[in-house]
């Protein structure tokens, strides 16, 4: 759907829930023109602040805009693709799906993706118990009945491995909102770091098996 840098095939992409711009920056480096839509002022400021580091040519491809998935600030039929990374579950599904249908041209794609830990690995299950939260992902029953403007949803899962030190594993866990708000946060993070030390390899690194769930729908 989205290819390598090529000005002749530049796509107009709307990145919803863009946050600090991790996905938007990747899309721009691929040669696409990206409208990065984010409602949180602090994240939008961080996104804008990150653009100079991309270099002028790539930075010029990203346009940050204040907006939401329920009120997308672009014209009807103006997007070749809409992307949503780790964010669809925050949206009003019905309103967001209608807005995506509105902004996409016929033949355009709505693409969503989530990273999650692979809990089939025993120590990952132990990590879930430590933080008192098992991994979950929006499955088919969580998706809205998309408008007839879309073809049926396509779904793929990709496995990969992240390498972190035990300290970085704890820092990673500290970014999870359900950990950050816990009154015993520091104690939980110490336990996470101890677990990381226990499962680390001979090089002192923890191999964190991950799954990326990808969904996409084509605009009729």
mmCIF file with all atom_site columns, C-alpha atoms in Angstrom:
data_model
loop_
_atom_site.group_PDB
_atom_site.id
_atom_site.type_symbol
_atom_site.label_atom_id
_atom_site.label_alt_id
_atom_site.label_comp_id
_atom_site.label_asym_id
_atom_site.label_entity_id
_atom_site.label_seq_id
_atom_site.pdbx_PDB_ins_code
_atom_site.Cartn_x
_atom_site.Cartn_y
_atom_site.Cartn_z
_atom_site.occupancy
_atom_site.B_iso_or_equiv
_atom_site.pdbx_formal_charge
_atom_site.auth_seq_id
_atom_site.auth_comp_id
_atom_site.auth_asym_id
_atom_site.auth_atom_id
_atom_site.pdbx_PDB_model_num
ATOM 1   C CA . UNK A 1 1   ? 0.000   0.000   0.000  1.00 0.00 ? 1   UNK A CA 1
ATOM 2   C CA . UNK A 1 2   ? 2.753   2.477   0.957  1.00 0.00 ? 2   UNK A CA 1
ATOM 3   C CA . UNK A 1 3   ? 5.988   2.166   -0.959 1.00 0.00 ? 3   UNK A CA 1
ATOM 4   C CA . UNK A 1 4   ? 9.559   3.445   -0.938 1.00 0.00 ? 4   UNK A CA 1
ATOM 5   C CA . UNK A 1 5   ? 10.474  7.108   -1.519 1.00 0.00 ? 5   UNK A CA 1
ATOM 6   C CA . UNK A 1 6   ? 9.435   8.155   -5.028 1.00 0.00 ? 6   UNK A CA 1
ATOM 7   C CA . UNK A 1 7   ? 8.101   11.649  -5.764 1.00 0.00 ? 7   UNK A CA 1
ATOM 8   C CA . UNK A 1 8   ? 6.140   10.240  -8.707 1.00 0.00 ? 8   UNK A CA 1
ATOM 9   C CA . UNK A 1 9   ? 4.101   8.016   -6.384 1.00 0.00 ? 9   UNK A CA 1
ATOM 10  C CA . UNK A 1 10  ? 3.783   10.342  -3.403 1.00 0.00 ? 10  UNK A CA 1
ATOM 11  C CA . UNK A 1 11  ? 0.600   9.532   -1.477 1.00 0.00 ? 11  UNK A CA 1
ATOM 12  C CA . UNK A 1 12  ? -1.554  11.851  0.601  1.00 0.00 ? 12  UNK A CA 1
ATOM 13  C CA . UNK A 1 13  ? -1.730  10.147  3.997  1.00 0.00 ? 13  UNK A CA 1
ATOM 14  C CA . UNK A 1 14  ? -3.733  11.208  7.042  1.00 0.00 ? 14  UNK A CA 1
ATOM 15  C CA . UNK A 1 15  ? -2.180  9.854   10.255 1.00 0.00 ? 15  UNK A CA 1
ATOM 16  C CA . UNK A 1 16  ? -4.861  9.900   12.975 1.00 0.00 ? 16  UNK A CA 1
ATOM 17  C CA . UNK A 1 17  ? -3.915  10.007  16.638 1.00 0.00 ? 17  UNK A CA 1
ATOM 18  C CA . UNK A 1 18  ? -0.416  10.884  15.476 1.00 0.00 ? 18  UNK A CA 1
ATOM 19  C CA . UNK A 1 19  ? 0.869   11.515  19.007 1.00 0.00 ? 19  UNK A CA 1
ATOM 20  C CA . UNK A 1 20  ? 4.482   12.654  18.987 1.00 0.00 ? 20  UNK A CA 1
ATOM 21  C CA . UNK A 1 21  ? 4.802   11.633  15.348 1.00 0.00 ? 21  UNK A CA 1
ATOM 22  C CA . UNK A 1 22  ? 6.619   8.293   15.331 1.00 0.00 ? 22  UNK A CA 1
ATOM 23  C CA . UNK A 1 23  ? 4.434   6.898   12.567 1.00 0.00 ? 23  UNK A CA 1
ATOM 24  C CA . UNK A 1 24  ? 4.128   10.207  10.720 1.00 0.00 ? 24  UNK A CA 1
ATOM 25  C CA . UNK A 1 25  ? 7.906   10.544  10.463 1.00 0.00 ? 25  UNK A CA 1
ATOM 26  C CA . UNK A 1 26  ? 8.271   7.034   9.027  1.00 0.00 ? 26  UNK A CA 1
ATOM 27  C CA . UNK A 1 27  ? 5.528   7.710   6.477  1.00 0.00 ? 27  UNK A CA 1
ATOM 28  C CA . UNK A 1 28  ? 7.237   10.944  5.429  1.00 0.00 ? 28  UNK A CA 1
ATOM 29  C CA . UNK A 1 29  ? 10.614  9.208   5.038  1.00 0.00 ? 29  UNK A CA 1
ATOM 30  C CA . UNK A 1 30  ? 8.868   6.757   2.688  1.00 0.00 ? 30  UNK A CA 1
ATOM 31  C CA . UNK A 1 31  ? 8.125   9.692   0.404  1.00 0.00 ? 31  UNK A CA 1
ATOM 32  C CA . UNK A 1 32  ? 4.520   10.367  1.363  1.00 0.00 ? 32  UNK A CA 1
ATOM 33  C CA . UNK A 1 33  ? 2.816   13.673  2.140  1.00 0.00 ? 33  UNK A CA 1
ATOM 34  C CA . UNK A 1 34  ? 1.462   13.326  5.672  1.00 0.00 ? 34  UNK A CA 1
ATOM 35  C CA . UNK A 1 35  ? -1.220  15.240  7.538  1.00 0.00 ? 35  UNK A CA 1
ATOM 36  C CA . UNK A 1 36  ? -0.541  14.364  11.183 1.00 0.00 ? 36  UNK A CA 1
ATOM 37  C CA . UNK A 1 37  ? -3.756  14.812  13.181 1.00 0.00 ? 37  UNK A CA 1
ATOM 38  C CA . UNK A 1 38  ? -3.516  14.953  16.990 1.00 0.00 ? 38  UNK A CA 1
ATOM 39  C CA . UNK A 1 39  ? -5.879  16.485  19.601 1.00 0.00 ? 39  UNK A CA 1
ATOM 40  C CA . UNK A 1 40  ? -3.414  16.695  22.522 1.00 0.00 ? 40  UNK A CA 1
ATOM 41  C CA . UNK A 1 41  ? -1.563  20.017  22.544 1.00 0.00 ? 41  UNK A CA 1
ATOM 42  C CA . UNK A 1 42  ? 1.538   18.648  24.278 1.00 0.00 ? 42  UNK A CA 1
ATOM 43  C CA . UNK A 1 43  ? 1.962   15.768  21.834 1.00 0.00 ? 43  UNK A CA 1
ATOM 44  C CA . UNK A 1 44  ? 1.360   18.036  18.866 1.00 0.00 ? 44  UNK A CA 1
ATOM 45  C CA . UNK A 1 45  ? 4.075   20.387  20.174 1.00 0.00 ? 45  UNK A CA 1
ATOM 46  C CA . UNK A 1 46  ? 6.481   17.439  20.513 1.00 0.00 ? 46  UNK A CA 1
ATOM 47  C CA . UNK A 1 47  ? 5.658   16.362  16.964 1.00 0.00 ? 47  UNK A CA 1
ATOM 48  C CA . UNK A 1 48  ? 6.369   19.840  15.609 1.00 0.00 ? 48  UNK A CA 1
ATOM 49  C CA . UNK A 1 49  ? 9.600   20.014  17.595 1.00 0.00 ? 49  UNK A CA 1
ATOM 50  C CA . UNK A 1 50  ? 10.824  16.743  16.093 1.00 0.00 ? 50  UNK A CA 1
ATOM 51  C CA . UNK A 1 51  ? 10.464  17.804  12.473 1.00 0.00 ? 51  UNK A CA 1
ATOM 52  C CA . UNK A 1 52  ? 13.702  19.857  12.090 1.00 0.00 ? 52  UNK A CA 1
ATOM 53  C CA . UNK A 1 53  ? 15.677  16.708  12.887 1.00 0.00 ? 53  UNK A CA 1
ATOM 54  C CA . UNK A 1 54  ? 14.283  15.032  9.764  1.00 0.00 ? 54  UNK A CA 1
ATOM 55  C CA . UNK A 1 55  ? 15.963  17.472  7.400  1.00 0.00 ? 55  UNK A CA 1
ATOM 56  C CA . UNK A 1 56  ? 14.123  20.084  5.340  1.00 0.00 ? 56  UNK A CA 1
ATOM 57  C CA . UNK A 1 57  ? 13.011  17.799  2.501  1.00 0.00 ? 57  UNK A CA 1
ATOM 58  C CA . UNK A 1 58  ? 11.356  15.185  4.732  1.00 0.00 ? 58  UNK A CA 1
ATOM 59  C CA . UNK A 1 59  ? 10.066  17.711  7.286  1.00 0.00 ? 59  UNK A CA 1
ATOM 60  C CA . UNK A 1 60  ? 8.261   19.548  4.487  1.00 0.00 ? 60  UNK A CA 1
ATOM 61  C CA . UNK A 1 61  ? 6.182   16.429  3.871  1.00 0.00 ? 61  UNK A CA 1
ATOM 62  C CA . UNK A 1 62  ? 4.618   16.501  7.370  1.00 0.00 ? 62  UNK A CA 1
ATOM 63  C CA . UNK A 1 63  ? 1.832   18.925  8.239  1.00 0.00 ? 63  UNK A CA 1
ATOM 64  C CA . UNK A 1 64  ? 0.764   18.691  11.915 1.00 0.00 ? 64  UNK A CA 1
ATOM 65  C CA . UNK A 1 65  ? -2.876  19.645  12.497 1.00 0.00 ? 65  UNK A CA 1
ATOM 66  C CA . UNK A 1 66  ? -4.998  19.989  15.601 1.00 0.00 ? 66  UNK A CA 1
ATOM 67  C CA . UNK A 1 67  ? -7.950  17.637  15.181 1.00 0.00 ? 67  UNK A CA 1
ATOM 68  C CA . UNK A 1 68  ? -9.435  14.273  16.045 1.00 0.00 ? 68  UNK A CA 1
ATOM 69  C CA . UNK A 1 69  ? -10.568 11.063  14.396 1.00 0.00 ? 69  UNK A CA 1
ATOM 70  C CA . UNK A 1 70  ? -14.152 12.172  14.902 1.00 0.00 ? 70  UNK A CA 1
ATOM 71  C CA . UNK A 1 71  ? -13.495 15.548  13.231 1.00 0.00 ? 71  UNK A CA 1
ATOM 72  C CA . UNK A 1 72  ? -10.699 15.100  10.703 1.00 0.00 ? 72  UNK A CA 1
ATOM 73  C CA . UNK A 1 73  ? -9.486  18.510  9.421  1.00 0.00 ? 73  UNK A CA 1
ATOM 74  C CA . UNK A 1 74  ? -9.118  17.576  5.735  1.00 0.00 ? 74  UNK A CA 1
ATOM 75  C CA . UNK A 1 75  ? -11.389 17.811  2.712  1.00 0.00 ? 75  UNK A CA 1
ATOM 76  C CA . UNK A 1 76  ? -13.676 15.085  1.379  1.00 0.00 ? 76  UNK A CA 1
ATOM 77  C CA . UNK A 1 77  ? -11.928 12.482  -0.791 1.00 0.00 ? 77  UNK A CA 1
ATOM 78  C CA . UNK A 1 78  ? -8.515  14.126  -0.360 1.00 0.00 ? 78  UNK A CA 1
ATOM 79  C CA . UNK A 1 79  ? -6.583  11.188  1.177  1.00 0.00 ? 79  UNK A CA 1
ATOM 80  C CA . UNK A 1 80  ? -5.029  8.162   -0.502 1.00 0.00 ? 80  UNK A CA 1
ATOM 81  C CA . UNK A 1 81  ? -4.651  6.467   2.885  1.00 0.00 ? 81  UNK A CA 1
ATOM 82  C CA . UNK A 1 82  ? -5.564  6.906   6.540  1.00 0.00 ? 82  UNK A CA 1
ATOM 83  C CA . UNK A 1 83  ? -3.257  5.327   9.120  1.00 0.00 ? 83  UNK A CA 1
ATOM 84  C CA . UNK A 1 84  ? -3.852  4.700   12.809 1.00 0.00 ? 84  UNK A CA 1
ATOM 85  C CA . UNK A 1 85  ? -1.014  3.391   14.996 1.00 0.00 ? 85  UNK A CA 1
ATOM 86  C CA . UNK A 1 86  ? -1.853  2.244   18.552 1.00 0.00 ? 86  UNK A CA 1
ATOM 87  C CA . UNK A 1 87  ? -4.825  4.613   18.687 1.00 0.00 ? 87  UNK A CA 1
ATOM 88  C CA . UNK A 1 88  ? -8.077  3.236   17.209 1.00 0.00 ? 88  UNK A CA 1
ATOM 89  C CA . UNK A 1 89  ? -9.282  2.017   20.626 1.00 0.00 ? 89  UNK A CA 1
ATOM 90  C CA . UNK A 1 90  ? -9.321  5.656   21.837 1.00 0.00 ? 90  UNK A CA 1
ATOM 91  C CA . UNK A 1 91  ? -11.763 6.755   19.136 1.00 0.00 ? 91  UNK A CA 1
ATOM 92  C CA . UNK A 1 92  ? -15.526 6.826   18.891 1.00 0.00 ? 92  UNK A CA 1
ATOM 93  C CA . UNK A 1 93  ? -15.546 3.940   16.409 1.00 0.00 ? 93  UNK A CA 1
ATOM 94  C CA . UNK A 1 94  ? -18.733 4.822   14.561 1.00 0.00 ? 94  UNK A CA 1
ATOM 95  C CA . UNK A 1 95  ? -17.878 8.503   14.153 1.00 0.00 ? 95  UNK A CA 1
ATOM 96  C CA . UNK A 1 96  ? -14.259 7.768   13.220 1.00 0.00 ? 96  UNK A CA 1
ATOM 97  C CA . UNK A 1 97  ? -15.183 5.176   10.602 1.00 0.00 ? 97  UNK A CA 1
ATOM 98  C CA . UNK A 1 98  ? -17.623 7.614   8.999  1.00 0.00 ? 98  UNK A CA 1
ATOM 99  C CA . UNK A 1 99  ? -14.943 10.312  8.920  1.00 0.00 ? 99  UNK A CA 1
ATOM 100 C CA . UNK A 1 100 ? -12.407 7.930   7.376  1.00 0.00 ? 100 UNK A CA 1
ATOM 101 C CA . UNK A 1 101 ? -14.936 7.061   4.659  1.00 0.00 ? 101 UNK A CA 1
ATOM 102 C CA . UNK A 1 102 ? -15.456 10.775  4.038  1.00 0.00 ? 102 UNK A CA 1
ATOM 103 C CA . UNK A 1 103 ? -11.787 11.754  3.652  1.00 0.00 ? 103 UNK A CA 1
ATOM 104 C CA . UNK A 1 104 ? -10.619 8.739   1.617  1.00 0.00 ? 104 UNK A CA 1
ATOM 105 C CA . UNK A 1 105 ? -10.790 8.713   -2.154 1.00 0.00 ? 105 UNK A CA 1
ATOM 106 C CA . UNK A 1 106 ? -12.305 5.583   -3.798 1.00 0.00 ? 106 UNK A CA 1
ATOM 107 C CA . UNK A 1 107 ? -9.675  2.846   -3.687 1.00 0.00 ? 107 UNK A CA 1
ATOM 108 C CA . UNK A 1 108 ? -7.910  4.424   -0.706 1.00 0.00 ? 108 UNK A CA 1
ATOM 109 C CA . UNK A 1 109 ? -6.976  2.435   2.395  1.00 0.00 ? 109 UNK A CA 1
ATOM 110 C CA . UNK A 1 110 ? -7.744  2.705   6.079  1.00 0.00 ? 110 UNK A CA 1
ATOM 111 C CA . UNK A 1 111 ? -4.905  0.922   7.917  1.00 0.00 ? 111 UNK A CA 1
ATOM 112 C CA . UNK A 1 112 ? -4.622  0.241   11.656 1.00 0.00 ? 112 UNK A CA 1
ATOM 113 C CA . UNK A 1 113 ? -1.850  -1.421  13.667 1.00 0.00 ? 113 UNK A CA 1
ATOM 114 C CA . UNK A 1 114 ? -1.080  -2.314  17.284 1.00 0.00 ? 114 UNK A CA 1
ATOM 115 C CA . UNK A 1 115 ? 2.026   -3.736  18.939 1.00 0.00 ? 115 UNK A CA 1
ATOM 116 C CA . UNK A 1 116 ? 1.500   -6.158  21.791 1.00 0.00 ? 116 UNK A CA 1
ATOM 117 C CA . UNK A 1 117 ? 3.654   -8.507  23.805 1.00 0.00 ? 117 UNK A CA 1
ATOM 118 C CA . UNK A 1 118 ? 3.567   -12.214 22.931 1.00 0.00 ? 118 UNK A CA 1
ATOM 119 C CA . UNK A 1 119 ? 2.179   -13.773 26.100 1.00 0.00 ? 119 UNK A CA 1
ATOM 120 C CA . UNK A 1 120 ? 2.678   -17.313 24.792 1.00 0.00 ? 120 UNK A CA 1
ATOM 121 C CA . UNK A 1 121 ? 6.217   -16.925 26.202 1.00 0.00 ? 121 UNK A CA 1
ATOM 122 C CA . UNK A 1 122 ? 6.120   -17.907 29.890 1.00 0.00 ? 122 UNK A CA 1
ATOM 123 C CA . UNK A 1 123 ? 8.042   -14.966 31.325 1.00 0.00 ? 123 UNK A CA 1
ATOM 124 C CA . UNK A 1 124 ? 5.834   -12.514 29.404 1.00 0.00 ? 124 UNK A CA 1
ATOM 125 C CA . UNK A 1 125 ? 2.838   -14.023 31.191 1.00 0.00 ? 125 UNK A CA 1
ATOM 126 C CA . UNK A 1 126 ? 4.703   -13.427 34.461 1.00 0.00 ? 126 UNK A CA 1
ATOM 127 C CA . UNK A 1 127 ? 5.272   -9.811  33.410 1.00 0.00 ? 127 UNK A CA 1
ATOM 128 C CA . UNK A 1 128 ? 1.532   -9.401  32.819 1.00 0.00 ? 128 UNK A CA 1
ATOM 129 C CA . UNK A 1 129 ? 0.826   -10.684 36.326 1.00 0.00 ? 129 UNK A CA 1
ATOM 130 C CA . UNK A 1 130 ? 3.399   -8.268  37.781 1.00 0.00 ? 130 UNK A CA 1
ATOM 131 C CA . UNK A 1 131 ? 1.779   -5.233  36.133 1.00 0.00 ? 131 UNK A CA 1
ATOM 132 C CA . UNK A 1 132 ? -1.722  -6.655  36.693 1.00 0.00 ? 132 UNK A CA 1
ATOM 133 C CA . UNK A 1 133 ? -2.680  -6.252  33.048 1.00 0.00 ? 133 UNK A CA 1
ATOM 134 C CA . UNK A 1 134 ? -2.817  -8.859  30.309 1.00 0.00 ? 134 UNK A CA 1
ATOM 135 C CA . UNK A 1 135 ? -2.299  -7.840  26.735 1.00 0.00 ? 135 UNK A CA 1
ATOM 136 C CA . UNK A 1 136 ? -5.420  -7.224  24.728 1.00 0.00 ? 136 UNK A CA 1
ATOM 137 C CA . UNK A 1 137 ? -6.119  -6.132  21.223 1.00 0.00 ? 137 UNK A CA 1
ATOM 138 C CA . UNK A 1 138 ? -9.176  -4.965  19.368 1.00 0.00 ? 138 UNK A CA 1
ATOM 139 C CA . UNK A 1 139 ? -10.453 -8.115  17.682 1.00 0.00 ? 139 UNK A CA 1
ATOM 140 C CA . UNK A 1 140 ? -13.205 -8.385  15.118 1.00 0.00 ? 140 UNK A CA 1
ATOM 141 C CA . UNK A 1 141 ? -15.951 -8.039  17.692 1.00 0.00 ? 141 UNK A CA 1
ATOM 142 C CA . UNK A 1 142 ? -14.458 -4.727  18.882 1.00 0.00 ? 142 UNK A CA 1
ATOM 143 C CA . UNK A 1 143 ? -14.526 -3.162  15.451 1.00 0.00 ? 143 UNK A CA 1
ATOM 144 C CA . UNK A 1 144 ? -17.557 -1.177  14.431 1.00 0.00 ? 144 UNK A CA 1
ATOM 145 C CA . UNK A 1 145 ? -19.799 -2.209  11.596 1.00 0.00 ? 145 UNK A CA 1
ATOM 146 C CA . UNK A 1 146 ? -17.903 -0.156  9.047  1.00 0.00 ? 146 UNK A CA 1
ATOM 147 C CA . UNK A 1 147 ? -19.985 1.766   6.502  1.00 0.00 ? 147 UNK A CA 1
ATOM 148 C CA . UNK A 1 148 ? -20.815 0.032   3.228  1.00 0.00 ? 148 UNK A CA 1
ATOM 149 C CA . UNK A 1 149 ? -18.317 2.427   1.698  1.00 0.00 ? 149 UNK A CA 1
ATOM 150 C CA . UNK A 1 150 ? -15.596 -0.023  2.822  1.00 0.00 ? 150 UNK A CA 1
ATOM 151 C CA . UNK A 1 151 ? -14.744 -3.512  1.652  1.00 0.00 ? 151 UNK A CA 1
ATOM 152 C CA . UNK A 1 152 ? -14.398 -6.259  4.345  1.00 0.00 ? 152 UNK A CA 1
ATOM 153 C CA . UNK A 1 153 ? -11.527 -5.916  6.813  1.00 0.00 ? 153 UNK A CA 1
ATOM 154 C CA . UNK A 1 154 ? -8.223  -7.722  6.143  1.00 0.00 ? 154 UNK A CA 1
ATOM 155 C CA . UNK A 1 155 ? -6.126  -8.889  9.119  1.00 0.00 ? 155 UNK A CA 1
ATOM 156 C CA . UNK A 1 156 ? -2.497  -10.029 9.446  1.00 0.00 ? 156 UNK A CA 1
ATOM 157 C CA . UNK A 1 157 ? -0.208  -10.672 12.451 1.00 0.00 ? 157 UNK A CA 1
ATOM 158 C CA . UNK A 1 158 ? 3.570   -10.203 12.297 1.00 0.00 ? 158 UNK A CA 1
ATOM 159 C CA . UNK A 1 159 ? 6.003   -11.477 14.929 1.00 0.00 ? 159 UNK A CA 1
ATOM 160 C CA . UNK A 1 160 ? 9.290   -9.788  15.825 1.00 0.00 ? 160 UNK A CA 1
ATOM 161 C CA . UNK A 1 161 ? 11.668  -9.462  18.766 1.00 0.00 ? 161 UNK A CA 1
ATOM 162 C CA . UNK A 1 162 ? 12.691  -6.374  20.709 1.00 0.00 ? 162 UNK A CA 1
ATOM 163 C CA . UNK A 1 163 ? 15.959  -6.413  22.658 1.00 0.00 ? 163 UNK A CA 1
ATOM 164 C CA . UNK A 1 164 ? 16.212  -4.402  25.874 1.00 0.00 ? 164 UNK A CA 1
ATOM 165 C CA . UNK A 1 165 ? 18.347  -4.285  28.978 1.00 0.00 ? 165 UNK A CA 1
ATOM 166 C CA . UNK A 1 166 ? 16.511  -5.044  32.260 1.00 0.00 ? 166 UNK A CA 1
ATOM 167 C CA . UNK A 1 167 ? 16.677  -1.318  33.033 1.00 0.00 ? 167 UNK A CA 1
ATOM 168 C CA . UNK A 1 168 ? 15.142  -0.428  29.672 1.00 0.00 ? 168 UNK A CA 1
ATOM 169 C CA . UNK A 1 169 ? 12.448  -3.048  30.188 1.00 0.00 ? 169 UNK A CA 1
ATOM 170 C CA . UNK A 1 170 ? 11.463  -1.253  33.400 1.00 0.00 ? 170 UNK A CA 1
ATOM 171 C CA . UNK A 1 171 ? 11.561  2.124   31.631 1.00 0.00 ? 171 UNK A CA 1
ATOM 172 C CA . UNK A 1 172 ? 9.391   0.642   28.906 1.00 0.00 ? 172 UNK A CA 1
ATOM 173 C CA . UNK A 1 173 ? 6.873   -0.592  31.475 1.00 0.00 ? 173 UNK A CA 1
ATOM 174 C CA . UNK A 1 174 ? 6.881   2.855   33.097 1.00 0.00 ? 174 UNK A CA 1
ATOM 175 C CA . UNK A 1 175 ? 5.393   4.303   29.886 1.00 0.00 ? 175 UNK A CA 1
ATOM 176 C CA . UNK A 1 176 ? 2.320   2.080   30.126 1.00 0.00 ? 176 UNK A CA 1
ATOM 177 C CA . UNK A 1 177 ? -0.518  4.256   31.423 1.00 0.00 ? 177 UNK A CA 1
ATOM 178 C CA . UNK A 1 178 ? -1.909  1.548   33.714 1.00 0.00 ? 178 UNK A CA 1
ATOM 179 C CA . UNK A 1 179 ? 1.508   1.311   35.390 1.00 0.00 ? 179 UNK A CA 1
ATOM 180 C CA . UNK A 1 180 ? 2.146   5.056   35.526 1.00 0.00 ? 180 UNK A CA 1
ATOM 181 C CA . UNK A 1 181 ? -1.023  5.703   37.571 1.00 0.00 ? 181 UNK A CA 1
ATOM 182 C CA . UNK A 1 182 ? -0.427  2.949   40.131 1.00 0.00 ? 182 UNK A CA 1
ATOM 183 C CA . UNK A 1 183 ? 0.288   4.116   43.699 1.00 0.00 ? 183 UNK A CA 1
ATOM 184 C CA . UNK A 1 184 ? 2.898   1.317   43.977 1.00 0.00 ? 184 UNK A CA 1
ATOM 185 C CA . UNK A 1 185 ? 4.473   2.197   40.634 1.00 0.00 ? 185 UNK A CA 1
ATOM 186 C CA . UNK A 1 186 ? 8.087   2.256   41.857 1.00 0.00 ? 186 UNK A CA 1
ATOM 187 C CA . UNK A 1 187 ? 7.748   -1.122  43.558 1.00 0.00 ? 187 UNK A CA 1
ATOM 188 C CA . UNK A 1 188 ? 6.191   -2.658  40.450 1.00 0.00 ? 188 UNK A CA 1
ATOM 189 C CA . UNK A 1 189 ? 8.975   -1.316  38.249 1.00 0.00 ? 189 UNK A CA 1
ATOM 190 C CA . UNK A 1 190 ? 11.616  -2.755  40.576 1.00 0.00 ? 190 UNK A CA 1
ATOM 191 C CA . UNK A 1 191 ? 9.960   -6.155  40.211 1.00 0.00 ? 191 UNK A CA 1
ATOM 192 C CA . UNK A 1 192 ? 9.879   -5.755  36.427 1.00 0.00 ? 192 UNK A CA 1
ATOM 193 C CA . UNK A 1 193 ? 13.582  -4.970  36.423 1.00 0.00 ? 193 UNK A CA 1
ATOM 194 C CA . UNK A 1 194 ? 14.294  -7.993  38.643 1.00 0.00 ? 194 UNK A CA 1
ATOM 195 C CA . UNK A 1 195 ? 12.330  -10.174 36.224 1.00 0.00 ? 195 UNK A CA 1
ATOM 196 C CA . UNK A 1 196 ? 14.362  -8.747  33.363 1.00 0.00 ? 196 UNK A CA 1
ATOM 197 C CA . UNK A 1 197 ? 17.612  -9.673  35.100 1.00 0.00 ? 197 UNK A CA 1
ATOM 198 C CA . UNK A 1 198 ? 16.305  -13.214 35.638 1.00 0.00 ? 198 UNK A CA 1
ATOM 199 C CA . UNK A 1 199 ? 15.393  -13.807 32.003 1.00 0.00 ? 199 UNK A CA 1
ATOM 200 C CA . UNK A 1 200 ? 18.262  -11.887 30.383 1.00 0.00 ? 200 UNK A CA 1
ATOM 201 C CA . UNK A 1 201 ? 20.652  -13.794 28.179 1.00 0.00 ? 201 UNK A CA 1
ATOM 202 C CA . UNK A 1 202 ? 24.401  -14.147 28.592 1.00 0.00 ? 202 UNK A CA 1
ATOM 203 C CA . UNK A 1 203 ? 24.839  -10.712 26.997 1.00 0.00 ? 203 UNK A CA 1
ATOM 204 C CA . UNK A 1 204 ? 22.633  -9.151  29.687 1.00 0.00 ? 204 UNK A CA 1
ATOM 205 C CA . UNK A 1 205 ? 19.862  -8.345  27.199 1.00 0.00 ? 205 UNK A CA 1
ATOM 206 C CA . UNK A 1 206 ? 16.207  -9.347  27.393 1.00 0.00 ? 206 UNK A CA 1
ATOM 207 C CA . UNK A 1 207 ? 14.553  -10.663 24.247 1.00 0.00 ? 207 UNK A CA 1
ATOM 208 C CA . UNK A 1 208 ? 10.992  -9.357  24.209 1.00 0.00 ? 208 UNK A CA 1
ATOM 209 C CA . UNK A 1 209 ? 8.843   -11.287 21.689 1.00 0.00 ? 209 UNK A CA 1
ATOM 210 C CA . UNK A 1 210 ? 6.267   -8.985  20.134 1.00 0.00 ? 210 UNK A CA 1
ATOM 211 C CA . UNK A 1 211 ? 3.287   -9.264  17.818 1.00 0.00 ? 211 UNK A CA 1
ATOM 212 C CA . UNK A 1 212 ? 2.024   -6.545  15.502 1.00 0.00 ? 212 UNK A CA 1
ATOM 213 C CA . UNK A 1 213 ? -1.656  -6.788  14.629 1.00 0.00 ? 213 UNK A CA 1
ATOM 214 C CA . UNK A 1 214 ? -2.501  -5.105  11.322 1.00 0.00 ? 214 UNK A CA 1
ATOM 215 C CA . UNK A 1 215 ? -5.919  -4.376  9.901  1.00 0.00 ? 215 UNK A CA 1
ATOM 216 C CA . UNK A 1 216 ? -6.876  -2.627  6.695  1.00 0.00 ? 216 UNK A CA 1
ATOM 217 C CA . UNK A 1 217 ? -10.019 -1.815  4.745  1.00 0.00 ? 217 UNK A CA 1
ATOM 218 C CA . UNK A 1 218 ? -10.333 -0.472  1.226  1.00 0.00 ? 218 UNK A CA 1
ATOM 219 C CA . UNK A 1 219 ? -12.669 2.381   0.351  1.00 0.00 ? 219 UNK A CA 1
ATOM 220 C CA . UNK A 1 220 ? -15.045 1.267   -2.371 1.00 0.00 ? 220 UNK A CA 1
#
